Coordinates of C-alpha atoms in Angstrom, one line a residue:
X1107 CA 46.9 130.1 130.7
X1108 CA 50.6 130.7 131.1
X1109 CA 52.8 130.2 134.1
X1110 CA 55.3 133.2 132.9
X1111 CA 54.2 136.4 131.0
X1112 CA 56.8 137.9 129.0
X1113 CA 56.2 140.8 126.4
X1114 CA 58.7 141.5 123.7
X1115 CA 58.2 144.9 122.6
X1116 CA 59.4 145.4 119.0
X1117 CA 59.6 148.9 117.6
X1118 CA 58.0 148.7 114.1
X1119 CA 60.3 150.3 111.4
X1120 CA 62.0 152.4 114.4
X1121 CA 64.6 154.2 112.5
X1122 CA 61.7 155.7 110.0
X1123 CA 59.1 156.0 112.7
X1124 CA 61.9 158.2 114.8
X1125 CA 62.2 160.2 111.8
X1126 CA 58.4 160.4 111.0
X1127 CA 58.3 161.6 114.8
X1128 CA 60.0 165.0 114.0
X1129 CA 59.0 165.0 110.3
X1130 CA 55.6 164.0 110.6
X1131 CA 55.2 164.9 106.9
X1132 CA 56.4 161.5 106.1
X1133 CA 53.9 159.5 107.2
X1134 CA 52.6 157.4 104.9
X1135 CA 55.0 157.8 102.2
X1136 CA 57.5 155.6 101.0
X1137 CA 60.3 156.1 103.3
X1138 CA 63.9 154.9 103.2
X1139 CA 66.9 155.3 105.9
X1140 CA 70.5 155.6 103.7
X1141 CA 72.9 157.3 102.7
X1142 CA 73.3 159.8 99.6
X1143 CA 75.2 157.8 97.4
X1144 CA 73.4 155.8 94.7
X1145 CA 75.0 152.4 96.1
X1146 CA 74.4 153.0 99.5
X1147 CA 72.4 150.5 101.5
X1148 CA 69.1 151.2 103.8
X1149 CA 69.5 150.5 107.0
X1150 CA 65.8 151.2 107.3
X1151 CA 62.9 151.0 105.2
X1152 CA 59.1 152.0 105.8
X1153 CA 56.3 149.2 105.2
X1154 CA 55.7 151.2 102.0
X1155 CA 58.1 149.9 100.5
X1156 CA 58.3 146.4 102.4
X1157 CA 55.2 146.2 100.9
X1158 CA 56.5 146.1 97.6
X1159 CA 59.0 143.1 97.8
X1160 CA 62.0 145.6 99.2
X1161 CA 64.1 144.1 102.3
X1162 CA 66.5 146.1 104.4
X1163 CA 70.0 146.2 103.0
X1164 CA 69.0 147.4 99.4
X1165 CA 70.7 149.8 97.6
X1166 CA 69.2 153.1 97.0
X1167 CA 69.4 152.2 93.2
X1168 CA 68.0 149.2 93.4
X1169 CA 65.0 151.0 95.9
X1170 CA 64.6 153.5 92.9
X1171 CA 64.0 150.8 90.3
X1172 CA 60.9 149.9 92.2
X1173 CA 59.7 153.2 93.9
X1174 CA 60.6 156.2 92.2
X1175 CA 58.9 158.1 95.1
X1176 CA 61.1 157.2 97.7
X1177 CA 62.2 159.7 100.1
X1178 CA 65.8 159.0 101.3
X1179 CA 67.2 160.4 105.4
X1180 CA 70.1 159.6 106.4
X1181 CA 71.0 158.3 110.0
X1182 CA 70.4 160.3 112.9
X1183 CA 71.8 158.4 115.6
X1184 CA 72.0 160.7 118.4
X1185 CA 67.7 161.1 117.3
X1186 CA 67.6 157.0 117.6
X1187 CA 69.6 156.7 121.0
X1188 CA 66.8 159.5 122.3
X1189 CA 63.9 158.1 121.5
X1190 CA 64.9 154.6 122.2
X1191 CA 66.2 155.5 125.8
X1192 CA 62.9 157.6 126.7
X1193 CA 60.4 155.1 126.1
X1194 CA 62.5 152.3 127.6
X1195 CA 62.6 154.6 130.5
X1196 CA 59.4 154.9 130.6
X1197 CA 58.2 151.3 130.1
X1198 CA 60.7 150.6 133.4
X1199 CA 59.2 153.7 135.4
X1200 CA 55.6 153.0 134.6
X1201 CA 55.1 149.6 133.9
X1202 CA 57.4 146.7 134.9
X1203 CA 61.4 147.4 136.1
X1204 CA 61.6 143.3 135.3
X1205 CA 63.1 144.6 131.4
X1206 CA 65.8 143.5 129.3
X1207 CA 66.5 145.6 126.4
X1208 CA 67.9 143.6 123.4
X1209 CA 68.6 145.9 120.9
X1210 CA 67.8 150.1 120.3
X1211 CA 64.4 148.9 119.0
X1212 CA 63.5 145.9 121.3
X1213 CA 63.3 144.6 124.9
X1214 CA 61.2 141.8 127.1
X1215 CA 59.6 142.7 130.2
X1216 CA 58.3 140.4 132.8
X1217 CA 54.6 141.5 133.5
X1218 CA 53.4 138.1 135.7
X1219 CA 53.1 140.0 138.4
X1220 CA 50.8 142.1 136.5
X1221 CA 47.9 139.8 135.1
X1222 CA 46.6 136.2 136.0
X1223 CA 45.3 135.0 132.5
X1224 CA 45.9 135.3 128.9
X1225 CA 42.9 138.0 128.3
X1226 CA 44.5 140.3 131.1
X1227 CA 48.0 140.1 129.5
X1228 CA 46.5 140.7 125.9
X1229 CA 44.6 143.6 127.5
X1230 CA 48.0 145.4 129.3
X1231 CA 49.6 144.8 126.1
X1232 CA 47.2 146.8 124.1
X1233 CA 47.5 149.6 126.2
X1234 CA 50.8 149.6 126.5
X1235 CA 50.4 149.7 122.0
X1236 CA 48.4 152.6 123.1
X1237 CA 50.1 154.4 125.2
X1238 CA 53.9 154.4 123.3
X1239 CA 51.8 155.4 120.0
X1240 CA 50.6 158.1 121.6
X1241 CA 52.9 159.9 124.2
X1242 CA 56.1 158.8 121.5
X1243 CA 54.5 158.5 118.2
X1244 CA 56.3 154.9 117.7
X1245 CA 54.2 152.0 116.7
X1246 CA 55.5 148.4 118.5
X1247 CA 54.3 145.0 117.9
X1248 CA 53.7 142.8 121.2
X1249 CA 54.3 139.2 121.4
X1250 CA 53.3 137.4 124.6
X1251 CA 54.5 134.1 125.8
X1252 CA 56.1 132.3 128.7
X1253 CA 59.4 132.7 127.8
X1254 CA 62.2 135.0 125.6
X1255 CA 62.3 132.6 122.3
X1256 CA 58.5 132.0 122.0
X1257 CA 57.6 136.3 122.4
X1258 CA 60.3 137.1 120.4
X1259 CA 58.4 134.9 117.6
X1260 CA 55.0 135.9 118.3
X1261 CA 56.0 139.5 117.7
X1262 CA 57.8 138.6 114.0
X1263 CA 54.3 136.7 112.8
X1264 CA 52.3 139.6 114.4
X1265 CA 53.8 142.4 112.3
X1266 CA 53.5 145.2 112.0
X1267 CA 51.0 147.2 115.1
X1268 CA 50.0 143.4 116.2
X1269 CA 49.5 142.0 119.8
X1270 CA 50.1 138.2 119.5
X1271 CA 50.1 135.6 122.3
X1272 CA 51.3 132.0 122.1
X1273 CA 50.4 129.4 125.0
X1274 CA 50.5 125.5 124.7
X1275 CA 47.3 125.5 122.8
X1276 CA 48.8 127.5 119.7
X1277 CA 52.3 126.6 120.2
X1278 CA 52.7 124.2 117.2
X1279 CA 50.0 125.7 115.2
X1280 CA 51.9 129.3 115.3
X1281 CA 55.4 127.9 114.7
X1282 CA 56.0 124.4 113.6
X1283 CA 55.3 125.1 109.7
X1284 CA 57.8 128.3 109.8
X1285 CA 60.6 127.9 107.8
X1286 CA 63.4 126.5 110.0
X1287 CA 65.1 130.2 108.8
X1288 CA 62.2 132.2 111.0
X1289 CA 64.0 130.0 114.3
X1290 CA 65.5 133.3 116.2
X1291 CA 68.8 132.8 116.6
X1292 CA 69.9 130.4 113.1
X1293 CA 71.7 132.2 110.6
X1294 CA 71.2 131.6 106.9
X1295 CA 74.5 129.6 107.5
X1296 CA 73.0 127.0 109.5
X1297 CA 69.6 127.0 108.3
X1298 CA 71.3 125.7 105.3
X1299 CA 73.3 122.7 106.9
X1300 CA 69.8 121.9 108.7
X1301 CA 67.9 121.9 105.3
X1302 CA 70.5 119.6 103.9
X1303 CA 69.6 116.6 106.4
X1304 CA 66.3 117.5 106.2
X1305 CA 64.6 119.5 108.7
X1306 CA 63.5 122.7 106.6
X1307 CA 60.8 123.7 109.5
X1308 CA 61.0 124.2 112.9
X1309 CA 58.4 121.8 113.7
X1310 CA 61.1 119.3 111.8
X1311 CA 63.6 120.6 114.3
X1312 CA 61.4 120.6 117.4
X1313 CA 60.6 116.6 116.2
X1314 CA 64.3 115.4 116.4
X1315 CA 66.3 113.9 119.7
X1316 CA 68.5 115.5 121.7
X1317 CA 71.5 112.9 121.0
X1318 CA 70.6 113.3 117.6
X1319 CA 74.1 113.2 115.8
X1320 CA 73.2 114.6 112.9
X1321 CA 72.2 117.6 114.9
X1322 CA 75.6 117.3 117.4
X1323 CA 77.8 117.9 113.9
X1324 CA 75.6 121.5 112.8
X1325 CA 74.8 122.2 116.7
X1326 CA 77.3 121.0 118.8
X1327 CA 77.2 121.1 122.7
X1328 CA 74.7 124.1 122.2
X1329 CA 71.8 121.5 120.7
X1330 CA 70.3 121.1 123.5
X1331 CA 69.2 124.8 123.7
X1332 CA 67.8 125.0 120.5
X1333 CA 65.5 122.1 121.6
X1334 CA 64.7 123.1 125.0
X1335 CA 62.4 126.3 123.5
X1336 CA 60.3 124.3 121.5
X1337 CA 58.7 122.9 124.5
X1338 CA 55.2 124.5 124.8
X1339 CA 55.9 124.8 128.7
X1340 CA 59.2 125.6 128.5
X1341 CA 59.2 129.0 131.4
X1342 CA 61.3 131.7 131.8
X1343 CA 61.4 134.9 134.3
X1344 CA 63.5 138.6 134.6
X1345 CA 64.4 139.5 137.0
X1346 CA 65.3 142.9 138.4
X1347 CA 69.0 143.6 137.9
X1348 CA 70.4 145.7 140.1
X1349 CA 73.7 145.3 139.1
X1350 CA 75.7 146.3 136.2
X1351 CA 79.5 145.9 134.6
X1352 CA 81.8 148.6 135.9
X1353 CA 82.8 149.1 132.3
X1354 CA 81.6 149.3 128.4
X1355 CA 84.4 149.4 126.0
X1356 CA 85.4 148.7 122.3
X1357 CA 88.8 148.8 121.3
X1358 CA 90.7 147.6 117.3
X1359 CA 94.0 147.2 116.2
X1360 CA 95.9 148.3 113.2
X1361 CA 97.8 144.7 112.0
X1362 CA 101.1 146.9 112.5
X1363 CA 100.2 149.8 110.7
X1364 CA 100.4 153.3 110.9
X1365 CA 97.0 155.0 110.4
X1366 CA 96.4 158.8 109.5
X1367 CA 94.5 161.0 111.8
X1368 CA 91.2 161.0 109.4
X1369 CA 91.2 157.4 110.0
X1370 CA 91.6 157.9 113.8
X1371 CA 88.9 159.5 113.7
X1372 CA 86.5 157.5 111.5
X1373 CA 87.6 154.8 114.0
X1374 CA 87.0 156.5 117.0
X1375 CA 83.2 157.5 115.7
X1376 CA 82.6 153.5 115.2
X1377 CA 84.0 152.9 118.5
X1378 CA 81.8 155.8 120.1
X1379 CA 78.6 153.9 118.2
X1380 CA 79.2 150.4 119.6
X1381 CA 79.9 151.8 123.0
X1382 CA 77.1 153.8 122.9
X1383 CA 75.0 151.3 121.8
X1384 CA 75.8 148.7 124.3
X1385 CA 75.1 151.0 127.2
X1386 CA 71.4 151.4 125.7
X1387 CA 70.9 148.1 125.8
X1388 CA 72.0 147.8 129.5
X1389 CA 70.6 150.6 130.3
X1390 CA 73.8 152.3 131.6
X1391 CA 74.9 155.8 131.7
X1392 CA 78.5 156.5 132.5
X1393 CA 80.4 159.7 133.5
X1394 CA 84.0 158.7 133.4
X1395 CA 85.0 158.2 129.6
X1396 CA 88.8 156.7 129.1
X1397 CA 90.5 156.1 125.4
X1398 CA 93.1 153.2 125.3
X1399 CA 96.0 153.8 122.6
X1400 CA 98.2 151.3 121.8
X1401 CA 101.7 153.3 120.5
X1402 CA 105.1 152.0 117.8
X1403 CA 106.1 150.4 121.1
X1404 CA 103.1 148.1 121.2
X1405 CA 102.4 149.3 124.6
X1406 CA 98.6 150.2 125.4
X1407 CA 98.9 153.4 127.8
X1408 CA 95.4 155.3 128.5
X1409 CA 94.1 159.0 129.1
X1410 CA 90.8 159.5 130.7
X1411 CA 88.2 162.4 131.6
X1412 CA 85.3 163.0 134.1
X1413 CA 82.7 163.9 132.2
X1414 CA 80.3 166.8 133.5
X1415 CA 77.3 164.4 133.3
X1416 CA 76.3 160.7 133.2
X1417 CA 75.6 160.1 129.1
X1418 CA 75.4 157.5 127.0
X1419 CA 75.0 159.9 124.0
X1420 CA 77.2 158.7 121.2
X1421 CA 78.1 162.2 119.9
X1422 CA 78.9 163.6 123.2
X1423 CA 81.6 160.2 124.1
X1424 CA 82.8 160.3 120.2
X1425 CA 83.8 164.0 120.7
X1426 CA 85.1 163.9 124.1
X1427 CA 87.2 161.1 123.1
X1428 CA 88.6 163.0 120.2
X1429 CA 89.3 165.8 122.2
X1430 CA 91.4 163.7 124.7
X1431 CA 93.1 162.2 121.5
X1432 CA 94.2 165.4 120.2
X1433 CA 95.1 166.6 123.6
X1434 CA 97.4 163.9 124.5
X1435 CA 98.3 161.7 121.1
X1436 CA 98.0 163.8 118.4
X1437 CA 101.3 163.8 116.8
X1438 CA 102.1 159.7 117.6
X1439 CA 102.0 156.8 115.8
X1440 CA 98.9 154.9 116.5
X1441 CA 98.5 151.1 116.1
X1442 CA 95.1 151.0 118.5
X1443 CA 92.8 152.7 119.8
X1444 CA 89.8 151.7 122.2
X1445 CA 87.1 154.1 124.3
X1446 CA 85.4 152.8 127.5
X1447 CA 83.0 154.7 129.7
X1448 CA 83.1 153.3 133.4
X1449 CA 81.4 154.8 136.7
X1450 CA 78.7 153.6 135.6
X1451 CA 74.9 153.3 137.0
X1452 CA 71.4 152.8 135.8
X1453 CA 70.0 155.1 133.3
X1454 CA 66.6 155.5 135.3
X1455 CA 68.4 156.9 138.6
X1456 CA 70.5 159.5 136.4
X1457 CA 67.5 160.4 133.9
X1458 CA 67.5 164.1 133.0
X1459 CA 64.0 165.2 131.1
X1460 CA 65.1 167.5 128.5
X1461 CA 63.1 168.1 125.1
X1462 CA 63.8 166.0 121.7
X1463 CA 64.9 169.3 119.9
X1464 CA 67.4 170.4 122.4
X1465 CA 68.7 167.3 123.4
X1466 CA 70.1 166.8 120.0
X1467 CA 70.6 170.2 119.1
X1468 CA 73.0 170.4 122.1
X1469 CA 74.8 166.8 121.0
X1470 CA 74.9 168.7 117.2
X1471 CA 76.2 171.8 118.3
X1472 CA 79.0 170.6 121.2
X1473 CA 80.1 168.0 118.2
X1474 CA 80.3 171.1 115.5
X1475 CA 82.1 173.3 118.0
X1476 CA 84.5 170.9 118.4
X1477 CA 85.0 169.5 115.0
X1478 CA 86.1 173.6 113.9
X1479 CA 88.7 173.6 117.0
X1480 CA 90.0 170.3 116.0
X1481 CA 90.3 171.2 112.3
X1482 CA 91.5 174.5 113.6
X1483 CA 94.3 172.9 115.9
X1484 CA 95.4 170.4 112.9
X1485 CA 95.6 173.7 110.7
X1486 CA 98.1 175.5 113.7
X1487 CA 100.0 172.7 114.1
X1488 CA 99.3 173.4 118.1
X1489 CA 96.4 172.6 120.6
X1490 CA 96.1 176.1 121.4
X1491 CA 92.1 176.2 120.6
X1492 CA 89.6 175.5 122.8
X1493 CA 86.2 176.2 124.5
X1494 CA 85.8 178.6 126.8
X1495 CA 85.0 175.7 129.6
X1496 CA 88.1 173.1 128.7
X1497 CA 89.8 176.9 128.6
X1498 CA 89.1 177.5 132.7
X1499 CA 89.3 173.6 133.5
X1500 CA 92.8 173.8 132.1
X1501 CA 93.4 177.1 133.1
X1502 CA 92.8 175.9 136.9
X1503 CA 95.4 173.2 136.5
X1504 CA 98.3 174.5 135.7
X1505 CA 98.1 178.5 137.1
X1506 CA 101.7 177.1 138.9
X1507 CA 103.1 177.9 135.3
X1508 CA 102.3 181.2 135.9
X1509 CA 104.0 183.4 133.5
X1510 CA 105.0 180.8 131.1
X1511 CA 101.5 180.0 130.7
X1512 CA 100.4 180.6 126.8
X1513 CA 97.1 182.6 125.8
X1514 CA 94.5 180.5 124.4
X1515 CA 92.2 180.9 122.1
X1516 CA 88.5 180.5 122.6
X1517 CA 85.2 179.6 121.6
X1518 CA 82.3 179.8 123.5
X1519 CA 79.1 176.8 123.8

């Protein structure tokens, strides 16, 4: 028996099992998530074709060679962040609010106030299998432990639709003859340093001392945590956090140069991801979005807007932050450019139930509207196009012109 219960919750293939969700036609056929061109890599790939020796980051050729039958989807990552965000919301509503979300496909949830012994934890984790397979249509794998490391592992050797549990009495038996590679958290980098003095499991690693020097030159002042897990009764808790950063933001520089406005925008949308991203993990929602901009004088100066509801919907920051872009640095030389989204608060006081086909219809169409007034604008060589709400918003602020004000014009969403 345990002193801790901790579930990691690992979304099995999530990016095809999202897609499969809306396109259930794709079940059981060999699936890949990438891009059209022939040398683009999957970011995603079903167990069809993990079942034939093909690993996540092959190309679309190379998927070919093996599986003519593959079907290729791109990204949807507004369909991702959705998904993702209603069954975490759900697992913290229903279940335990003691969750940590690690990734878009992955969290830990404290559930020892929930069972007394292994059989009742293996029992809640099989309905909670249950229950996402059938009110999402995502399968997970559950690994149960006493603490982050040792469920994080039990899920990765109970995969795929597995429920694992590890206690002191399987500890060594279920890790120790992995391949010191399999340790979460070493890189190929280091697992190679720690092959070449020898320790080429982690039960070679969990059998060395903590002064060992050998160790000291690979792990430095950190050694002592990679040791510290492979104690059987090594015990963990989360807790409940009620308290969250008052800002998520991304920002890059230019090295000193000059970019064009197609790369603003590229940059932007990778900015708009990792924000977006981050605040799914946290489980944030924000409704004040700011872009920094760093201009020739190597000053940062910033523009910001309320939004008209708390998101952390990548499409609907990337656009609003182009918007403000265009409004206010169009025609300057850029040699920055960050977004941040700040007011924030917890996703599951601000949740808004809306269905999976209109919530990203409504991201798809507020991006497209604005994509044809931006492309518009660049084309008239003025800002002069706009919806028909950023029309009356702007409209409201500066009726003192009066009649110097200039006729807009509009589009409607």
């Amino acid at each position: 028996m345990l002193n801790s219960y901790i579930f990691h919750i690992d979304f099995d293939c999530f990016f095809v099992s999202a897609i499969r969700k809306i396109r259930p036609n794709l079940k059981n056929k060999p699936v890949a998530i990438c891009k059209n061109a022939m040398h683009a890599i999957a970011v995603s790939i079903s167990y069809e074709l993990r079942n034939l020796g093909i690993k996540v980051g092959a190309t679309k050729q190379e998927i070919l060679k093996k599986e003519p039958k593959t079907i290729f989807v791109e990204s949807h990552f507004e369909l991702f962040n959705y998904v993702s965000s209603e069954i975490f919301d759900y697992i913290a509503k229903n279940i335990s609010n003691k969750i940590e979300i690690s990734s878009i496909d992955e969290c830990y949830i404290d559930v020892s106030h929930l069972v007394n012994n292994d059989n009742q934890a293996k029992a809640l984790a099989k309905k909670i299998q249950n229950i996402i397979l059938k009110r999402f249509d995502i399968p997970v794998t559950i690994g149960i432990s006493n603490n982050k490391f040792a469920a994080k592992l039990t899920t990765n050797i109970n995969k795929p639709f597995g429920i694992g549990l590890t206690n002191q009495e399987n500890f060594k038996s279920n890790f120790f003859d992995l391949p010191i590679a399999k340790y979460h958290g070493i890189g190929k980098k280091i697992a190679f340093k720690l092959q070449q003095i020898g320790i080429n499991t982690i039960g070679d690693l969990a059998a060395c001392k903590i002064d060992d020097i050998r160790l000291d030159a690979i792990l430095g002042s950190l050694t002592y945590k990679y040791l510290e897990v492979l104690n059987p009764d090594f015990t963990q808790h989360i807790s409940y956090k009620d308290t969250q950063p008052k800002g998520i933001g991304n920002e890059i520089t230019f090295n000193n140069k000059f970019i064009s406005l197609e790369e603003i925008q590229n940059n932007l949308n990778n900015l708009a991801k990792k924000v977006s991203t981050r605040m799914i993990q946290h489980n944030l929602v924000g409704d004040v979005l700011t872009i920094n901009v760093r201009l020739n004088g190597k000053k940062w100066t910033n523009k910001q807007v309320k939004l008209n509801s708390f998101t952390n919907d990548y499409l609907i920051i990337f656009h609003n932050a182009m918007a403000l872009f265009n409004d206010f640095f169009e025609e300057q030389l850029i040699l920055g450019i960050g977004i941040r989204m700040s007011n924030l608060t917890s996703v599951f006081d601000h949740y808004q139930k809306q269905s999976l086909f209109d919530q990203i219809q409504d991201s798809k169409t507020s991006y497209q509207v604005q994509k044809i007034i931006n492309q518009i604008n660049r084309k008239i060589k003025n800002n002069i196009t706009m919806t028909m709400k950023d029309y009356q918003k702007k409209k409201s602020q500066s009726d003192f012109l009066g009649e110097f004000s200039q006729t807009q014009g509009i589009y409607k969403k």
